[in-house]
Each structure stands twice: as structure tokens, then as C-alpha cells.
XYZ file of C-alpha atoms in Angstrom:
361
model
C -0.149 106.129 19.188
C -0.811 104.661 15.541
C 0.431 101.764 15.980
C -0.930 101.299 19.483
C -4.582 102.478 17.024
C -3.336 99.593 15.287
C -1.990 96.913 17.729
C -5.694 97.632 19.385
C -7.566 97.273 16.357
C -5.346 93.757 15.715
C -6.103 92.673 19.653
C -9.920 93.129 19.172
C -10.455 91.994 14.899
C -8.189 88.105 17.427
C -10.208 88.131 20.401
C -13.585 88.106 18.297
C -11.908 86.257 15.387
C -12.145 83.151 18.926
C -14.401 84.551 21.375
C -17.396 84.655 18.608
C -18.124 80.896 17.615
C -16.811 79.775 21.271
C -20.233 82.114 21.756
C -22.456 81.322 19.084
C -22.144 77.093 20.846
C -22.589 78.629 23.586
C -26.087 80.559 22.930
C -26.842 76.852 20.194
C -26.334 74.703 23.272
C -29.130 77.191 25.352
C -31.640 76.780 22.873
C -31.127 73.097 22.842
C -32.125 73.477 26.028
C -34.277 75.591 25.998
C -36.342 74.004 23.442
C -36.025 70.384 24.871
C -36.845 70.932 28.443
C -40.458 71.617 27.012
C -40.296 68.503 25.347
C -39.687 67.029 28.470
C -42.273 66.130 31.272
C -42.573 64.044 35.075
C -44.525 61.097 35.532
C -45.648 60.836 38.296
C -47.348 57.464 40.437
C -46.802 53.813 42.021
C -44.796 53.435 44.306
C -42.893 55.633 47.892
C -42.752 51.740 48.983
C -39.342 50.033 50.243
C -37.652 52.043 48.598
C -39.264 52.135 45.338
C -38.850 55.760 43.953
C -42.694 56.777 42.868
C -41.308 59.384 39.948
C -39.246 59.377 36.762
C -39.651 61.229 33.054
C -41.213 61.762 29.814
C -40.716 63.302 26.861
C -43.496 64.229 24.218
C -44.330 62.676 21.595
C -47.403 63.507 19.884
C -48.294 67.629 19.662
C -52.157 66.061 20.891
C -50.431 64.591 24.618
C -49.024 60.774 23.826
C -45.539 61.120 26.017
C -43.314 58.140 25.397
C -41.300 56.750 29.399
C -39.652 54.283 30.448
C -42.003 51.019 32.100
C -41.593 50.940 35.530
C -43.508 50.144 38.495
C -44.895 53.786 38.382
C -46.682 53.286 35.258
C -48.776 50.749 38.507
C -51.928 53.063 39.513
C -54.891 55.075 37.793
C -53.971 58.221 39.516
C -51.493 58.285 36.560
C -50.261 62.133 36.501
C -48.206 63.765 34.355
C -46.724 67.755 34.714
C -45.653 69.368 31.710
C -43.194 72.313 31.540
C -45.250 74.640 32.116
C -46.695 73.268 35.382
C -49.325 71.461 33.709
C -51.011 68.751 36.150
C -52.709 66.058 33.610
C -54.639 63.013 34.700
C -53.024 59.746 32.272
C -52.930 56.013 31.151
C -51.506 53.747 30.236
C -51.925 53.396 25.663
C -49.166 50.335 25.580
C -46.273 49.055 26.011
C -43.257 46.710 25.520
C -41.485 45.558 28.412
C -38.651 43.872 26.449
C -37.594 48.012 25.458
C -38.572 48.858 28.079
C -41.085 51.248 26.621
C -44.198 52.120 27.279
C -46.448 54.903 26.424
C -48.929 57.660 28.748
C -51.838 59.415 26.226
C -53.056 62.719 28.318
C -56.603 62.896 29.853
C -57.268 66.170 28.250
C -58.607 67.790 24.046
C -56.867 70.457 22.594
C -53.371 70.449 24.461
C -51.315 71.329 21.438
C -47.485 70.650 23.322
C -44.816 70.654 21.956
C -43.486 67.658 20.481
C -40.775 65.537 19.297
C -41.480 64.748 15.591
C -39.754 60.535 15.666
C -38.802 61.397 12.392
C -37.528 65.434 11.598
C -35.323 65.675 14.725
C -34.146 62.208 16.059
C -30.629 61.210 15.070
C -27.791 58.237 15.674
C -24.705 59.556 17.157
C -21.557 56.905 17.791
C -18.094 57.491 20.776
C -16.972 60.719 21.418
C -20.368 62.340 21.026
C -21.148 65.282 22.954
C -24.401 64.161 24.745
C -26.942 66.769 26.715
C -29.473 63.974 29.637
C -33.020 65.490 30.189
C -34.979 64.217 33.282
C -36.513 64.454 36.508
C -33.351 62.746 38.854
C -34.109 62.714 42.633
C -37.495 64.818 41.588
C -36.273 68.526 41.354
C -39.315 69.200 39.643
C -42.767 68.845 40.449
C -43.415 71.518 39.451
C -43.678 74.230 36.391
C -39.747 73.826 37.562
C -37.961 73.288 34.360
C -36.008 69.096 33.872
C -31.965 68.801 35.319
C -28.911 68.727 32.253
C -26.098 67.527 32.188
C -23.266 67.118 29.652
C -21.921 64.388 28.991
C -19.573 62.165 26.086
C -21.039 58.957 24.492
C -18.706 56.391 25.316
C -19.837 53.515 23.463
C -21.956 51.959 21.868
C -22.952 48.568 22.744
C -25.172 45.509 23.255
C -26.513 45.282 26.849
C -27.003 41.011 26.070
C -23.906 41.235 27.121
C -24.749 41.944 30.412
C -27.732 40.252 31.458
C -26.130 37.663 33.937
C -25.168 41.045 35.322
C -27.321 43.444 34.909
C -30.965 43.751 36.217
C -31.903 45.096 33.467
C -34.953 43.297 31.029
C -33.726 45.866 27.690
C -30.860 43.342 25.676
C -30.052 45.727 22.067
C -27.751 48.370 22.059
C -27.801 50.936 23.684
C -25.691 54.030 23.992
C -23.469 54.349 27.176
C -22.581 57.327 28.380
C -20.129 59.320 30.630
C -21.509 61.039 32.676
C -23.933 60.830 35.724
C -27.477 60.160 34.345
C -29.297 57.115 34.862
C -30.714 58.213 38.259
C -33.789 57.336 40.460
C -36.535 59.379 38.319
C -34.305 59.841 35.630
C -36.116 57.298 33.706
C -37.940 58.343 30.635
C -35.446 61.387 29.826
C -34.000 62.048 27.280
C -30.667 62.026 25.860
C -29.646 64.676 22.731
C -26.525 65.992 20.596
C -25.473 69.605 21.043
C -27.932 69.817 18.564
C -30.859 68.822 19.087
C -31.169 65.768 17.385
C -32.840 63.074 20.274
C -31.009 60.581 20.616
C -32.708 58.079 22.989
C -34.289 57.448 26.009
C -32.864 57.115 28.967
C -32.486 53.803 31.513
C -33.800 52.386 34.380
C -31.328 52.724 37.266
C -28.242 49.710 36.444
C -25.754 48.494 38.483
C -23.172 45.506 37.752
C -23.251 43.095 41.059
C -20.349 41.694 41.107
C -18.433 45.059 40.810
C -21.463 47.017 42.698
C -21.306 49.890 40.164
C -23.739 51.557 38.102
C -24.260 52.230 34.364
C -24.946 55.306 32.331
C -27.646 54.010 29.124
C -29.743 55.299 26.581
C -32.059 52.676 24.407
C -31.467 54.782 20.932
C -34.084 55.941 19.411
C -33.966 53.814 15.997
C -35.114 50.917 18.653
C -38.381 53.121 19.921
C -39.712 55.164 16.848
C -41.424 52.197 14.841
C -43.109 51.124 18.569
C -43.471 54.772 19.824
C -45.478 55.307 16.449
C -47.878 51.615 16.433
C -48.899 52.114 19.980
C -50.154 55.496 19.248
C -51.838 54.591 15.639
C -53.356 51.353 17.992
C -51.455 48.935 15.190
C -48.455 47.512 17.673
C -47.953 43.761 18.804
C -45.846 43.133 21.559
C -42.831 40.830 20.831
C -43.080 37.454 22.221
C -40.866 36.020 25.353
C -39.572 32.507 24.756
C -41.339 29.916 25.610
C -38.516 29.887 28.004
C -39.096 32.727 28.875
C -42.553 31.364 30.661
C -43.162 30.942 33.797
C -43.699 26.463 35.158
C -45.741 25.568 37.479
C -44.370 26.069 40.852
C -43.239 22.973 43.484
C -42.513 25.511 46.082
C -43.798 29.393 47.145
C -42.279 32.121 49.299
C -44.861 31.098 51.778
C -44.235 28.096 52.525
C -40.959 28.895 53.796
C -42.850 31.652 55.870
C -42.399 34.225 54.049
C -43.789 37.632 52.225
C -42.862 39.623 49.554
C -43.547 42.803 49.491
C -46.322 43.633 46.274
C -45.785 43.159 43.283
C -46.295 45.876 41.582
C -45.047 46.313 38.100
C -42.371 44.375 36.243
C -39.304 43.708 38.456
C -40.571 44.505 41.786
C -36.927 43.863 43.594
C -37.325 41.407 46.426
C -38.057 43.024 49.988
C -38.576 41.066 52.488
C -42.214 42.730 53.998
C -42.975 40.109 56.219
C -41.865 36.509 58.007
C -44.029 34.117 59.276
C -43.819 33.013 64.159
C -42.056 30.252 64.091
C -41.123 29.217 60.005
C -38.220 28.336 58.403
C -37.409 31.385 57.415
C -38.395 33.071 61.051
C -36.300 30.151 61.997
C -32.740 30.988 59.861
C -33.802 34.684 60.998
C -34.492 36.766 57.581
C -36.324 39.910 58.337
C -38.280 42.626 57.276
C -36.897 44.661 54.614
C -34.023 42.757 53.681
C -34.172 42.101 49.534
C -32.458 38.987 48.693
C -29.874 39.123 46.083
C -29.564 35.261 44.919
C -31.197 32.166 45.288
C -28.406 29.275 46.099
C -25.900 31.770 43.615
C -28.292 32.416 41.636
C -29.039 35.980 41.049
C -32.431 37.631 42.178
C -33.620 40.400 39.597
C -37.258 41.049 40.957
C -39.992 39.084 43.062
C -40.911 37.454 39.743
C -37.500 35.985 39.548
C -37.501 35.667 42.790
C -40.220 32.699 42.941
C -39.701 31.418 39.726
C -36.562 29.844 41.493
C -38.329 29.221 44.460
C -40.627 26.931 42.189
C -38.251 25.042 40.511
C -36.498 23.828 43.554
C -36.151 20.603 44.363
C -37.694 18.790 47.455
C -35.987 18.108 50.768
C -32.426 20.107 50.131
C -31.036 22.767 51.198
C -32.050 26.466 49.959
C -28.790 28.827 49.928
C -29.857 32.763 49.797
C -28.007 35.618 50.378
C -30.185 39.538 51.447
C -28.786 42.771 52.008
C -30.242 43.812 55.225
C -28.712 46.809 55.458
C -25.267 47.982 53.989
C -24.129 44.296 54.578
C -24.609 40.660 53.196
C -26.390 37.563 55.151
C -26.717 34.176 54.261
C -28.804 31.864 55.077
C -29.654 28.219 54.828
C -32.723 26.732 54.515
C -34.318 23.573 54.910
C -36.471 23.272 51.646
C -39.597 20.833 52.666
C -39.972 17.088 50.973
C -43.541 17.410 49.581
C -44.254 20.027 47.085
C -46.565 21.942 46.390
C -46.422 19.930 42.556
C -45.183 17.217 41.332
C -41.192 18.110 38.956
C -42.360 17.781 34.914
C -43.469 14.569 33.923
C -43.918 13.064 37.208
C -47.178 11.763 38.634
C -48.588 13.166 41.034
C -49.262 11.789 44.562
C -52.855 10.259 45.820
C -53.685 10.442 48.440
C -54.178 6.949 50.135
C -56.752 5.238 51.352
C -57.663 6.358 54.158
C -57.010 10.423 53.927
C -60.248 12.582 53.858
């Protein structure tokens, strides 16, 4: 009996040594999840047409009511609403933005909020490959009231520049990003946060990003080290947006979509997908077989990332040539060819303007 008791005591001691750390870790992660969820909000605004979802995520960066989120079409409305973790719905406005970082800062229209907020200096960190992480977001609009945002467990697969992918991916951010081994970047997830299991803020979950060549998605987050200073300066009213290079400025267009009979969906913000809203009867677009809801993916072999990019590409066409489009129609890719008019709206740079003939009116 004594030997059995001794063995029992030894088993209990060993079991407690093995189980206790896992219980402690589990409790720590649970505490982290609760704390981060209280600082994560749901953002509702523009969208709901042509597969543009009208919701995203944000995280509180000041107790006075400032929220950092992803710069997207969702913010292009005067009816912008932020839903706090406790279910309170508060009107918001865009205080400032840095499109090149896909960052926007919102200001809540309320007083004496005293919200639980991130201390960007004391609670932010860095991580390398292999770090176990948590992703928080309102993906798929799971939460609309006082429900908590969703949580995903994952691992940092790499920390690498997205600039090497700028030709294949539709992204305005070209800096270093956390590449995550978890499906973090879902509809509505943009603006959520990536943290360590201990609750240190690592970065902001980016928008959905797909490789146009392989049709695969990349899950990434913009490091908080890139966002910290712009967020603080926007709140303080001292931030000046980064200037784009001269090559990024729109040239005077020679041709516009309407000259082909194409009416695009409203260009609601920085990167609206190039969906065709209407095709004018009798136009070259109608003759070529273009249809409403077609999504323009390529112009003469070059990737089209948005309505703005499509307009820019059309504006640079040479007169009298052939416009080759690739559109997505349902689940199919459809090639379409259209003739380019012989006379552009405006001449090419360096070319003199065409003067009207003597008998013209």
C-alpha cells in the first residue's frame, strides 16, 4: 500500500509539472485575446455594390477615440460608423491618411470616451520567422454589435518586402511586411491587428491581396514600426502625406472609357476594381461583346489594378491601333479586341494640337 501511495504521489507531482505550464500558457493567451478584443472595433461604411464589401476592422490608438484602420473604399462616405467592443455605435470621420501605407486614422464623434487603447510605444514589438501570433479582425462581418471580433492562430512565415511583388499583386504598400501562415486577410479583415501570444502589437492586417499569375492569396500585415509615427503625427495634426514620384502622376488622357462605349462603376476611392457598369448600345465595346459586370483584368497584356489604372492605360493608347482586353466574366477569362479611334481626344506629349479646318465651326 505504501509503495502504491508513493507511486501515486510521484505521478501526481509529474502530472502537475507537465500540465501546469500548459494551463498557465492557455490562461495567458486567453487573457491576451480578451484584452486585444476590447481594443478592436468594427468599421462600417461605403460599399455593398459590385462585390465591394462595406465593412472593415480598426484598432483603438487613443483613449480619446482615435482608430487606425486600412485605407479603403469603405471610408468614402459621410455615414461612417464604428462599433465598439461593447456594442456602442459611434459616427466617425477620417482624420488623416497615408495611402502609400494603406493607413487611415479615424476620429470618433463622441466625448469623454476613455476607451481601452494601444500604447504604441510600450505595447508594440517586432517578430521574426517562427513567431506564434494571433490575428484579430471582423472578417466576413461576423460581428455587427457587441460580439467580439474573430481570432486566428498562426505563425510568422517570413518578414519580407512586398515591393518584389508589386508587379503581381494589387497593393499600394511596397515596404516590408509580415507574411503569415494563417488565412488572416479575408473580406473585412483589413485594419485588424496581428499580435504576439503575449499581446504585443506587431502590425495591421492588410487588404486582400492576390497573385494575378497563380491566383493564390497572400496573408500579410504591415509592421507597426512603419505605422507608429504616421499614426501619432496624424492625431497631432502634424503629418504630411508622402509624395508620389512624377511617374505616378496621371498624364493628360488621349482616350477615355466613354470613347469606347464603356461606363465603369463609380470610382469610389483609391483602388476600385475596374468593373463595367454599362455598355453603350452601338459602341465599339458593344460590337466587341463587352457586357455589364465584366471585370477588366488586363489591357494589352498589362495588369489592371483599378478603375484609375484602366483610365490611365487607355489615356496612353496610340491612335488607330488595337485595344486588347482580358475580362473576367463569371468564372471565365474572356479576351476582347476593340479598335482604337484614329483621332485622340488630346495629342501625345510633344505633339501639336490639331487645328480645325477653315470651314469648320
